[in-house]
Coordinates of C-alpha atoms in Angstrom, one line a residue:
Chain A
M27 CA 4.7 31.4 25.9
D28 CA 1.4 30.0 24.5
E29 CA 0.3 26.6 26.0
T30 CA -0.3 25.3 22.5
V31 CA 3.1 26.4 21.2
A32 CA 4.8 24.7 24.2
E33 CA 2.9 21.5 23.6
Y34 CA 3.7 21.6 19.9
I35 CA 7.4 22.0 20.5
R36 CA 7.3 19.2 23.1
R37 CA 5.6 16.8 20.6
T38 CA 8.0 17.8 17.8
V39 CA 11.0 17.1 19.9
L40 CA 9.5 13.7 20.9
K41 CA 9.4 12.7 17.2
I42 CA 13.1 13.1 16.8
P43 CA 15.3 10.1 17.4
R44 CA 17.3 10.7 20.6
E45 CA 20.7 10.8 19.0
E46 CA 19.6 13.4 16.6
I47 CA 18.0 15.9 18.9
K48 CA 21.0 18.0 19.7
A49 CA 22.0 18.4 16.1
M50 CA 18.5 19.3 15.1
L51 CA 18.3 21.9 17.8
Q52 CA 21.6 23.4 16.7
K53 CA 20.3 23.6 13.2
W54 CA 17.3 25.3 14.5
G55 CA 19.5 27.9 16.2
F56 CA 16.7 29.2 18.5
L57 CA 18.4 28.1 21.7
S58 CA 21.9 29.4 22.4
E59 CA 24.9 27.1 22.6
S60 CA 25.1 27.6 26.4
Q61 CA 21.4 26.7 26.7
L62 CA 22.0 23.5 24.7
Q63 CA 25.0 22.6 26.9
S64 CA 22.7 22.7 29.9
I65 CA 20.5 19.9 28.6
N66 CA 21.3 16.3 29.4
F67 CA 20.8 14.5 26.1
R68 CA 21.3 11.2 27.7
Q69 CA 18.1 11.1 29.7
I70 CA 14.8 9.8 28.4
K71 CA 13.2 11.7 25.6
E72 CA 10.2 12.8 27.7
N73 CA 12.6 14.6 30.0
I74 CA 14.7 16.1 27.2
S75 CA 11.6 17.5 25.5
Q76 CA 10.5 19.0 28.9
D77 CA 13.9 20.7 29.3
V78 CA 13.7 22.1 25.7
V79 CA 10.2 23.5 26.3
Q80 CA 11.5 25.1 29.5
L81 CA 14.3 26.8 27.6
C82 CA 12.0 27.9 24.9
E83 CA 9.8 29.5 27.5
E84 CA 12.8 31.5 28.7
N85 CA 13.3 32.7 25.2
S86 CA 9.6 33.4 24.6
A87 CA 9.2 31.1 21.6
D88 CA 6.2 31.7 19.4
I89 CA 4.5 29.7 16.7
K90 CA 6.8 31.0 14.0
Q91 CA 9.9 29.5 15.7
A92 CA 8.1 26.3 16.5
A93 CA 7.1 26.0 12.8
V94 CA 10.7 26.4 11.7
L95 CA 11.7 23.4 13.9
D96 CA 8.9 21.4 12.3
I97 CA 10.2 22.3 8.8
I98 CA 13.7 21.2 9.8
Y99 CA 12.3 17.9 11.1
N100 CA 10.4 17.2 7.9
H101 CA 13.3 18.3 5.7
I102 CA 15.5 15.6 7.4
Y103 CA 12.8 13.0 7.6
P104 CA 10.6 13.6 4.5
N105 CA 9.9 9.9 4.0
K106 CA 7.4 9.9 6.8
R107 CA 4.9 11.7 4.5
V108 CA 3.5 10.8 1.1
W109 CA 4.4 13.3 -1.7
S110 CA 2.6 14.0 -4.9
V111 CA 4.2 15.8 -7.8
Y112 CA 2.7 18.7 -9.7
Q113 CA 3.9 20.4 -12.8
M114 CA 3.2 24.1 -13.6
T115 CA 3.0 25.4 -17.1
K116 CA 3.2 28.9 -18.5
T117 CA 2.1 30.3 -21.8
A118 CA 5.0 32.6 -22.3
E119 CA 8.3 31.1 -23.3
E120 CA 10.7 33.5 -21.6
T121 CA 12.3 32.5 -18.3
E122 CA 11.7 35.3 -15.9
F123 CA 14.0 36.1 -13.1
F124 CA 12.8 34.4 -9.9
D125 CA 12.2 36.9 -7.1
L126 CA 11.9 35.1 -3.8
T127 CA 10.5 38.0 -1.8
D128 CA 7.9 38.6 -4.5
F129 CA 7.0 34.9 -4.5
K130 CA 6.5 34.8 -0.7
K131 CA 4.5 38.0 -0.6
K132 CA 2.1 36.9 -3.4
F133 CA 1.7 33.4 -2.0
K134 CA 0.8 34.7 1.5
R135 CA -1.5 37.3 0.1
R136 CA -3.4 34.8 -2.0
L137 CA -3.9 32.3 0.8
R138 CA -4.8 35.0 3.4
S139 CA -7.3 36.6 1.1
A140 CA -9.2 33.3 1.0
L141 CA -8.6 32.0 4.5
K142 CA -8.6 34.1 7.6
H143 CA -6.7 31.5 9.7
V144 CA -3.6 30.1 8.3
T145 CA 0.0 29.8 9.4
I146 CA 2.6 30.1 6.6
N147 CA 6.3 29.6 7.0
F148 CA 9.1 29.5 4.4
R149 CA 12.6 28.1 4.5
E150 CA 15.2 28.1 1.7
Y151 CA 17.8 25.5 1.1
E152 CA 21.0 25.5 -0.9
D153 CA 19.7 23.4 -3.8
H154 CA 17.2 26.2 -4.7
A155 CA 14.5 24.2 -2.8
I156 CA 11.9 26.4 -1.1
W157 CA 10.1 24.6 1.7
I158 CA 6.6 26.0 2.6
R159 CA 4.8 24.8 5.7
I160 CA 1.1 25.6 5.9
A161 CA -1.1 25.0 9.0
W162 CA -4.8 25.2 8.1
G163 CA -7.6 26.7 10.1
T164 CA -11.2 27.4 9.2
P165 CA -13.1 30.7 9.1
Y166 CA -14.0 30.1 12.8
T167 CA -11.0 28.3 14.3
K168 CA -7.3 29.1 14.6
P169 CA -4.9 27.1 12.5
N170 CA -4.4 23.5 13.6
Q171 CA -0.7 23.0 13.8
Y172 CA -1.1 19.3 13.5
K173 CA -2.9 19.5 10.2
T174 CA -0.2 20.8 8.0
S175 CA 0.6 20.6 4.3
Y176 CA 4.1 20.9 2.9
V177 CA 5.3 22.3 -0.4
V178 CA 8.7 21.9 -1.9
Y179 CA 9.3 24.1 -4.8
H180 CA 12.5 24.2 -6.9
S181 CA 12.3 27.6 -8.3
Q182 CA 14.5 26.8 -11.3
T183 CA 12.0 24.2 -12.5
P184 CA 8.2 24.0 -13.0
Y185 CA 7.9 21.1 -10.5
V186 CA 6.2 21.3 -7.1
F187 CA 6.2 18.5 -4.5
I188 CA 3.2 18.6 -2.2
S189 CA 2.4 16.6 0.9
A190 CA -1.2 17.6 1.5
S191 CA -2.0 15.4 4.5
V192 CA -5.6 15.4 5.8
L193 CA -7.3 18.5 4.4
K194 CA -7.6 17.7 0.7
S195 CA -10.3 20.4 0.4
N196 CA -7.6 23.1 0.7
L197 CA -5.6 21.7 -2.2
P198 CA -7.2 23.7 -5.0
L199 CA -6.5 26.9 -3.0
L200 CA -2.9 25.9 -2.4
C201 CA -2.4 25.1 -6.1
Q202 CA -3.9 28.5 -7.1
A203 CA -1.6 30.3 -4.6
L204 CA 1.5 28.6 -6.1
V205 CA 0.6 29.4 -9.7
V206 CA -0.1 33.0 -8.9
A207 CA 3.0 33.5 -6.7
S208 CA 5.4 31.9 -9.2
N209 CA 3.9 33.7 -12.3
Y210 CA 2.8 30.5 -14.0
H211 CA -0.4 29.9 -15.8
D212 CA -1.6 26.5 -14.8
I213 CA -0.8 23.5 -12.6
R214 CA -1.6 19.8 -13.0
E215 CA -1.1 16.7 -10.9
M216 CA 1.3 14.3 -12.4
E217 CA -0.1 11.0 -11.1
L218 CA 3.3 10.4 -9.4
R219 CA 3.3 9.7 -5.7
S220 CA 5.8 8.2 -3.2
H221 CA 7.1 8.5 0.3
S222 CA 10.6 9.0 -1.1
L223 CA 10.9 12.7 -1.9
N224 CA 14.4 12.3 -3.3
S225 CA 13.3 9.6 -5.6
L226 CA 10.5 11.7 -6.9
K227 CA 13.1 14.5 -7.6
D228 CA 15.4 11.9 -9.3
I229 CA 12.5 10.9 -11.6
V230 CA 11.3 14.4 -12.6
F231 CA 14.8 15.9 -12.8
K232 CA 16.0 12.8 -14.7
R233 CA 18.8 12.2 -12.2
Y234 CA 18.7 8.4 -12.4
S235 CA 20.5 6.3 -15.0
Q236 CA 18.0 5.7 -17.8
N237 CA 17.6 2.8 -20.1
F238 CA 19.4 2.8 -23.4
Q239 CA 17.7 3.0 -26.7
T240 CA 19.4 0.3 -28.7
Y241 CA 19.1 1.0 -32.3
Y242 CA 21.7 -1.7 -33.1
P243 CA 22.6 -4.8 -31.2
R244 CA 25.4 -4.1 -28.8
P245 CA 28.2 -6.6 -28.5
L246 CA 27.5 -8.9 -25.6
Q247 CA 29.2 -7.4 -22.6
E248 CA 28.0 -9.8 -19.9
R249 CA 30.1 -9.9 -16.9
K250 CA 31.4 -13.4 -17.2
V251 CA 31.4 -14.5 -13.5
A252 CA 34.1 -17.1 -13.2
P253 CA 33.2 -19.1 -10.1
E254 CA 36.3 -19.6 -7.9
N255 CA 35.7 -23.2 -6.9
A256 CA 34.0 -24.3 -10.1
D257 CA 33.6 -27.9 -10.7
L258 CA 34.1 -28.0 -14.4
R259 CA 31.8 -31.0 -14.6
I260 CA 28.9 -28.8 -13.7
I261 CA 27.4 -26.9 -16.6
Q262 CA 24.5 -24.5 -16.2
E263 CA 21.8 -25.7 -18.5
N264 CA 20.3 -22.4 -19.5
I265 CA 23.2 -20.1 -19.0
S266 CA 22.6 -18.3 -22.3
E267 CA 19.0 -17.6 -21.4
K268 CA 20.1 -16.3 -18.0
E269 CA 22.6 -14.0 -19.7
R270 CA 20.0 -12.8 -22.1
I271 CA 17.6 -12.0 -19.3
Q272 CA 20.4 -10.0 -17.5
R273 CA 21.3 -8.1 -20.6
V274 CA 17.7 -7.3 -21.5
N275 CA 17.0 -6.2 -17.9
R276 CA 19.9 -3.9 -18.0
E277 CA 18.8 -2.4 -21.3
V278 CA 15.3 -1.8 -20.0
F279 CA 16.0 -0.7 -16.5
G280 CA 19.4 0.9 -16.9
D281 CA 22.6 0.1 -15.0
G282 CA 22.3 2.4 -12.0
P283 CA 20.0 2.2 -8.9
Q284 CA 16.3 2.7 -9.4
P285 CA 14.4 5.6 -7.9
K286 CA 12.6 4.4 -4.8
L287 CA 8.8 4.1 -5.2
E288 CA 6.5 2.1 -3.0
F289 CA 3.5 1.6 -5.2
A290 CA 2.1 1.6 -8.7
Q291 CA -1.6 1.4 -9.7
Y292 CA -3.2 0.5 -13.0
R293 CA -6.8 0.8 -13.8
L294 CA -7.4 -1.6 -16.7
E295 CA -10.2 -1.1 -19.1
T296 CA -9.0 -3.5 -21.8
M297 CA -10.8 -6.4 -23.4
F298 CA -10.6 -9.9 -22.2
K299 CA -9.0 -12.1 -24.8
S300 CA -8.8 -15.8 -24.6
D301 CA -8.1 -18.9 -26.7
P302 CA -11.3 -19.4 -28.8
K303 CA -11.4 -23.1 -28.1
M304 CA -11.6 -22.5 -24.4
D305 CA -15.2 -21.3 -24.9
V306 CA -15.1 -18.6 -22.2
L307 CA -16.0 -15.0 -21.9
D308 CA -16.3 -13.2 -25.2
K309 CA -17.7 -9.8 -24.2
K310 CA -17.5 -6.7 -26.3
E311 CA -17.1 -4.6 -23.2
P312 CA -13.9 -4.0 -21.3
F313 CA -12.8 -6.4 -18.5
R314 CA -12.5 -3.9 -15.7
C315 CA -9.6 -4.5 -13.2
L316 CA -7.6 -2.5 -10.7
V317 CA -4.1 -3.7 -10.2
K318 CA -1.8 -2.5 -7.4
F319 CA 1.8 -3.3 -7.0
S320 CA 3.5 -2.5 -3.7
S321 CA 6.9 -3.1 -2.3
P322 CA 9.4 -1.2 -0.1
H323 CA 11.4 -0.6 -3.3
L324 CA 9.1 -1.3 -6.2
L325 CA 11.3 -0.8 -9.2
E326 CA 14.2 -2.9 -7.9
S327 CA 11.6 -5.5 -7.0
L328 CA 10.2 -5.5 -10.5
K329 CA 13.7 -5.6 -12.0
S330 CA 14.4 -8.9 -10.0
L331 CA 11.3 -10.7 -11.3
A332 CA 12.6 -11.9 -14.6
P333 CA 15.9 -13.2 -13.2
A334 CA 13.9 -15.0 -10.6
G335 CA 11.9 -16.7 -13.3
M336 CA 8.6 -15.1 -12.4
A337 CA 8.3 -12.8 -15.4
D338 CA 9.3 -12.6 -19.0
A339 CA 12.2 -10.5 -20.1
P340 CA 11.7 -7.8 -21.2
L341 CA 9.1 -6.9 -18.6
S342 CA 6.1 -5.1 -19.9
P343 CA 6.5 -1.4 -20.9
L344 CA 3.6 -0.6 -18.7
L345 CA 5.9 -1.2 -15.7
T346 CA 9.3 -0.2 -17.2
C347 CA 8.0 3.2 -18.4
I348 CA 7.3 4.4 -14.8
P349 CA 10.5 6.6 -14.5
Q350 CA 10.4 7.9 -18.0
K351 CA 6.7 8.8 -17.9
A352 CA 7.2 10.1 -14.4
R353 CA 4.0 8.6 -13.2
N354 CA 2.9 5.6 -11.1
Y355 CA -0.9 5.8 -11.5
F356 CA -2.2 4.7 -14.9
K357 CA -5.5 4.2 -16.7
I358 CA -5.0 1.7 -19.5
R359 CA -7.5 1.3 -22.4
E360 CA -7.3 -0.8 -25.5
K361 CA -5.7 0.8 -28.5
K362 CA -8.1 0.7 -31.4
G363 CA -6.9 -0.1 -34.9
V364 CA -4.0 -2.0 -36.4
F365 CA -2.3 -3.4 -33.3
P366 CA -5.0 -4.7 -30.9
E367 CA -2.4 -6.1 -28.6
S368 CA -1.0 -2.7 -27.6
F369 CA -2.3 -0.3 -25.0
V370 CA -2.6 3.3 -24.5
S371 CA -2.6 5.2 -21.3
P372 CA -4.0 8.7 -21.3
Chain B
V30 CA -16.4 -16.5 31.0
A31 CA -19.6 -17.6 29.5
V32 CA -20.2 -20.8 27.6
S33 CA -23.5 -21.3 25.7
S34 CA -25.0 -23.4 23.0
L35 CA -26.1 -22.2 19.6
P36 CA -28.5 -25.0 18.4
D37 CA -29.4 -23.4 15.1
L38 CA -25.8 -23.0 13.9
R39 CA -25.5 -26.2 11.9
G40 CA -25.9 -27.5 8.4
T41 CA -27.6 -30.8 8.6
E42 CA -29.6 -32.7 11.2
R43 CA -26.6 -34.8 12.1
D44 CA -24.4 -31.8 12.9
Q45 CA -24.0 -31.1 16.6
A46 CA -25.1 -27.8 18.0
A47 CA -22.4 -25.1 18.0
I48 CA -20.9 -23.9 21.3
L49 CA -20.2 -20.3 22.0
V50 CA -17.5 -19.1 24.4
Q51 CA -17.3 -15.5 25.4
L52 CA -14.8 -13.6 27.6
S53 CA -15.9 -10.4 29.1
S54 CA -14.2 -8.0 31.5
R55 CA -15.7 -6.3 34.4
S56 CA -14.3 -3.1 35.8
P57 CA -12.2 -4.1 38.9
A58 CA -13.4 -1.1 40.9
F59 CA -17.1 -1.9 40.9
P60 CA -17.5 -5.6 40.3
K61 CA -21.2 -5.7 41.1
N62 CA -22.7 -2.9 39.1
S63 CA -20.7 -2.2 36.1
E64 CA -21.4 -3.3 32.6
E65 CA -19.5 -6.1 31.1
K66 CA -17.4 -5.4 28.1
L67 CA -17.1 -8.3 25.6
L68 CA -13.4 -8.9 25.1
W69 CA -13.2 -12.0 23.0
S70 CA -15.6 -14.6 21.6
G71 CA -15.1 -17.9 20.0
W72 CA -17.3 -20.7 18.8
F73 CA -17.0 -24.3 17.9
C74 CA -19.2 -25.6 15.1
C75 CA -19.7 -28.3 12.6
V76 CA -21.6 -27.4 9.5
S77 CA -22.5 -30.2 7.1
G78 CA -19.8 -32.4 8.4
D79 CA -21.5 -35.6 7.5
D80 CA -18.3 -37.3 6.5
L81 CA -17.0 -36.8 10.0
S82 CA -20.3 -37.7 11.8
D83 CA -20.2 -41.1 9.9
N84 CA -16.9 -42.0 11.3
V85 CA -17.4 -41.0 14.9
P86 CA -19.0 -43.1 17.8
E87 CA -22.6 -42.2 18.8
D88 CA -22.0 -40.4 22.0
F89 CA -19.1 -38.4 20.7
T90 CA -19.5 -34.7 19.9
C91 CA -17.3 -33.5 17.2
L92 CA -17.0 -29.9 16.4
P93 CA -14.0 -29.5 14.1
L94 CA -14.2 -25.9 13.3
F95 CA -13.3 -23.1 15.7
L96 CA -13.7 -19.4 15.0
A97 CA -12.2 -16.8 17.2
N98 CA -12.6 -13.0 17.4
G99 CA -10.4 -10.9 19.6
A100 CA -6.9 -10.5 20.9
E101 CA -4.4 -13.3 20.0
S102 CA -3.4 -13.5 23.7
Y103 CA -7.0 -14.6 24.7
T104 CA -7.2 -17.0 21.9
S105 CA -4.1 -18.8 23.0
I106 CA -5.3 -18.9 26.6
V107 CA -8.6 -20.4 25.7
G108 CA -6.9 -22.7 23.2
S109 CA -4.4 -24.1 25.6
W110 CA -7.2 -24.7 28.2
F111 CA -9.2 -26.7 25.7
Q112 CA -6.1 -28.6 24.6
K113 CA -5.2 -29.6 28.1
T114 CA -8.8 -30.4 29.2
F115 CA -10.0 -32.3 26.1
D116 CA -6.7 -33.6 24.8
C117 CA -7.2 -32.0 21.4
C118 CA -5.1 -29.8 19.1
F119 CA -5.7 -26.2 18.3
R120 CA -4.2 -25.0 15.1
R121 CA -4.7 -22.2 12.6
L122 CA -6.6 -23.4 9.6
A123 CA -4.0 -22.8 6.9
L124 CA -5.6 -22.0 3.5
S125 CA -3.5 -23.1 0.6
P126 CA -3.5 -21.2 -2.7
L127 CA -5.6 -24.1 -4.0
N128 CA -8.2 -23.7 -1.3
L129 CA -8.2 -19.9 -1.9
S130 CA -8.7 -20.4 -5.7
W131 CA -11.8 -22.5 -4.9
M132 CA -13.1 -19.8 -2.7
A133 CA -12.5 -17.1 -5.3
A134 CA -14.3 -19.1 -8.0
M135 CA -17.2 -20.2 -5.8
W136 CA -17.8 -16.9 -4.1
T137 CA -17.5 -14.9 -7.4
G138 CA -20.3 -17.0 -8.8
C139 CA -22.7 -16.1 -5.9
K140 CA -25.5 -13.8 -6.7
V141 CA -25.4 -10.5 -4.8
D142 CA -27.1 -7.2 -5.1
K143 CA -25.9 -4.4 -7.3
T144 CA -23.5 -2.8 -4.8
A145 CA -21.1 -5.8 -4.7
S146 CA -17.4 -5.3 -3.9
P147 CA -14.8 -6.5 -6.5
T148 CA -13.3 -9.9 -6.6
E149 CA -9.8 -9.3 -5.3
L150 CA -6.8 -11.6 -5.3
V151 CA -3.7 -10.7 -3.4
F152 CA -0.4 -12.3 -4.3
S153 CA 2.8 -12.2 -2.4
V154 CA 6.3 -12.6 -3.7
P155 CA 8.4 -12.7 -0.6
C156 CA 11.7 -14.3 -1.8
L157 CA 12.9 -11.4 -3.9
P158 CA 15.6 -8.9 -2.6
H159 CA 12.7 -6.5 -2.1
P160 CA 9.4 -8.3 -1.4
L161 CA 6.5 -7.5 -3.8
D162 CA 2.7 -7.6 -3.2
I163 CA 0.3 -7.6 -6.0
S164 CA -3.4 -6.8 -5.6
Y165 CA -5.6 -7.8 -8.6
A166 CA -9.2 -6.7 -8.3
I167 CA -11.8 -7.5 -10.9
H168 CA -15.1 -5.7 -11.2
P169 CA -17.6 -8.1 -9.7
E170 CA -19.9 -8.1 -12.7
D171 CA -17.1 -8.9 -15.1
A172 CA -15.6 -11.6 -12.8
K173 CA -19.1 -13.2 -12.4
A174 CA -19.6 -13.1 -16.2
L175 CA -16.3 -14.9 -16.7
W176 CA -17.2 -17.5 -14.1
D177 CA -20.6 -18.1 -15.6
T178 CA -19.1 -19.0 -18.9
V179 CA -16.6 -21.3 -17.3
Q180 CA -19.0 -23.2 -15.0
K181 CA -20.8 -25.8 -17.1
T182 CA -23.1 -27.6 -14.6
P183 CA -25.1 -25.4 -12.2
G184 CA -24.8 -26.4 -8.6
E185 CA -21.6 -28.3 -9.3
I186 CA -18.0 -27.1 -9.4
T187 CA -15.1 -29.1 -10.7
Q188 CA -11.4 -28.6 -10.1
E189 CA -11.0 -28.2 -13.8
E190 CA -13.4 -25.3 -13.9
V191 CA -11.6 -23.5 -11.0
D192 CA -8.3 -24.0 -12.9
V193 CA -9.8 -22.6 -16.1
F194 CA -11.1 -19.6 -14.2
M195 CA -7.8 -18.9 -12.5
D196 CA -5.9 -19.4 -15.8
C197 CA -8.0 -16.9 -17.5
L198 CA -7.3 -14.3 -14.8
Y199 CA -3.6 -15.2 -14.9
S200 CA -3.3 -14.9 -18.7
H201 CA -5.2 -11.5 -18.8
F202 CA -2.7 -10.3 -16.2
H203 CA 0.3 -11.7 -18.1
R204 CA -0.9 -10.1 -21.4
H205 CA -0.5 -6.7 -19.7
F206 CA 2.4 -7.1 -17.4
K207 CA 4.4 -10.2 -18.6
I208 CA 4.4 -11.5 -15.0
H209 CA 3.5 -15.1 -14.3
L210 CA 1.1 -14.9 -11.3
S211 CA 1.0 -18.6 -11.1
A212 CA 4.7 -18.4 -9.9
T213 CA 3.7 -16.2 -7.0
K214 CA 1.8 -17.2 -3.8
L215 CA -1.9 -16.5 -3.6
V216 CA -2.4 -15.3 0.0
K217 CA -5.8 -13.6 0.1
V218 CA -9.1 -13.7 -1.6
S219 CA -11.8 -11.1 -1.2
T220 CA -15.3 -11.1 -2.6
A221 CA -18.7 -9.6 -1.8
I222 CA -19.5 -12.8 0.1
A223 CA -16.5 -13.2 2.3
S224 CA -12.7 -12.8 2.4
A225 CA -10.1 -15.3 3.3
H226 CA -6.4 -15.1 4.1
C227 CA -4.0 -17.9 4.0
D228 CA -3.3 -17.6 7.8
G229 CA -6.9 -18.6 8.4
I230 CA -8.4 -15.2 8.9
I231 CA -11.9 -15.0 7.6
K232 CA -14.4 -12.2 7.2
F233 CA -18.1 -12.9 6.6
L234 CA -19.7 -10.2 4.5
Q235 CA -23.1 -11.6 3.5
S236 CA -25.2 -13.3 6.1
Q237 CA -27.3 -15.2 3.6
Y238 CA -24.1 -17.1 2.6
L239 CA -22.9 -17.7 6.1
T240 CA -23.8 -21.4 6.1
G241 CA -22.2 -21.9 2.7
V242 CA -18.9 -20.5 3.8
L243 CA -19.0 -22.4 7.1
T244 CA -19.7 -25.6 5.2
L245 CA -16.6 -25.1 3.1
L246 CA -14.5 -24.3 6.2
T247 CA -15.8 -27.3 8.0
E248 CA -14.8 -29.5 5.1
L249 CA -11.3 -28.0 5.1
A250 CA -11.0 -28.4 8.9
I251 CA -12.0 -32.1 8.6
S252 CA -9.6 -32.7 5.8
Q253 CA -6.8 -31.3 7.8
I254 CA -7.6 -33.7 10.7
Q255 CA -7.1 -36.7 8.4

């Protein structure tokens, strides 16, 4: 077995939390059940990984099998990477039957015609998700298995989730290969990025509970929380305002849990407006700003701002439109014309 | 351990010379020949601390500001030695949002060359179910243009002017996002001159303004003694 393959397998096993190693190796299926029984999974990880490498040596593992283990790891722990969403478009309207073998063949052919050294592996999952792992080399060097890009393509949809990692220069080639292999015409980046792959899927597949479009005022359905040990002499001063905020928040964010994003970025190129009597800046050019929001769970965090008294309710549509517009990177310019207070984002 | 004096690091004649302390390591295998690697340095200084010099006896040397660079473990070792030996108190210089607003306004107004970095304010909202951080960076030319219209008397800055400057930035933000930045905590300010974090972490970015920044920090250090 190749030295580099052995080292790669050893490092991949080391990444896995100790309690999960056995299950992941079983999913991998490369080592037999009796071989797995022979490993003591209670020892320290360094020793477990050495044992695994030893057994892989016996089975003569090559890079292909090692790559599959890596895909399995990333499928179970996708949140370790940052994913960007791309949308493919086609000119023709008809939905063609998706042929997986044809897709794989065309994809490999396109990449290999441009790059001599590249490792490509596929794995299909039940939800029609095709995972592609690509290890990039150069015209002069073999593929670097530690510099990998991942693609998750749901063949029933035009969406592709890409975790490009270090080598951004290979991205155009990767996009081209995807378009050609899937018989689409074009591909564009959606300005939507997150660590949480599932949340990105929730957003583009519209699997989260969306806000309601209220065309008429709904009857107030606030949950009237009756406190158990209420002292009836205590009255909440602004209970109606609190209830209004809750109601508006629910209308704007929806009832269910929010998709998990970690950041949102706004490049502002709008005008600075101030109270004329303050006698401050009155330029005709935009006031250029870059605003970045970050949080372990951005949308839930933004949702809690108004109830905490830090923001108005409803919160600005620039923030609440994130799931509907399926983007978290924006460029905001001033809207010209009748309503100078409103904004456009291209 | 090396202790040396930096006589030029001062603001006025009455400031004492700064003192530099450096910790270096030598390779244990070849103590005589090997190169020393600088592990940690710290320096005491007083820049334009005239207020303090007035109130202190003649023979007394007072250096209220201490800057350290290196691992926290070394800082605490050096700090505890000085505390024991000189009966003093070592504490991080906490920078309040008020202090940081002053720095944002003052440093935005400084003239720098064309390739200046933006004026960035970082706000933290820790008390939510999921904490939120907001970075608000303004193009340096636009930030300076705003400050220039706010500041009325050259060479002099008032609290009112700093407030107006910050309010302008807050209301521009509110107009877009409906969030009240004034309700959040300003934790870091970054400009082309320098950056400052509320935990007392400072980065000096323009050597021509070093004395200016040190003057401000000395003032803050002195005010925290009293």
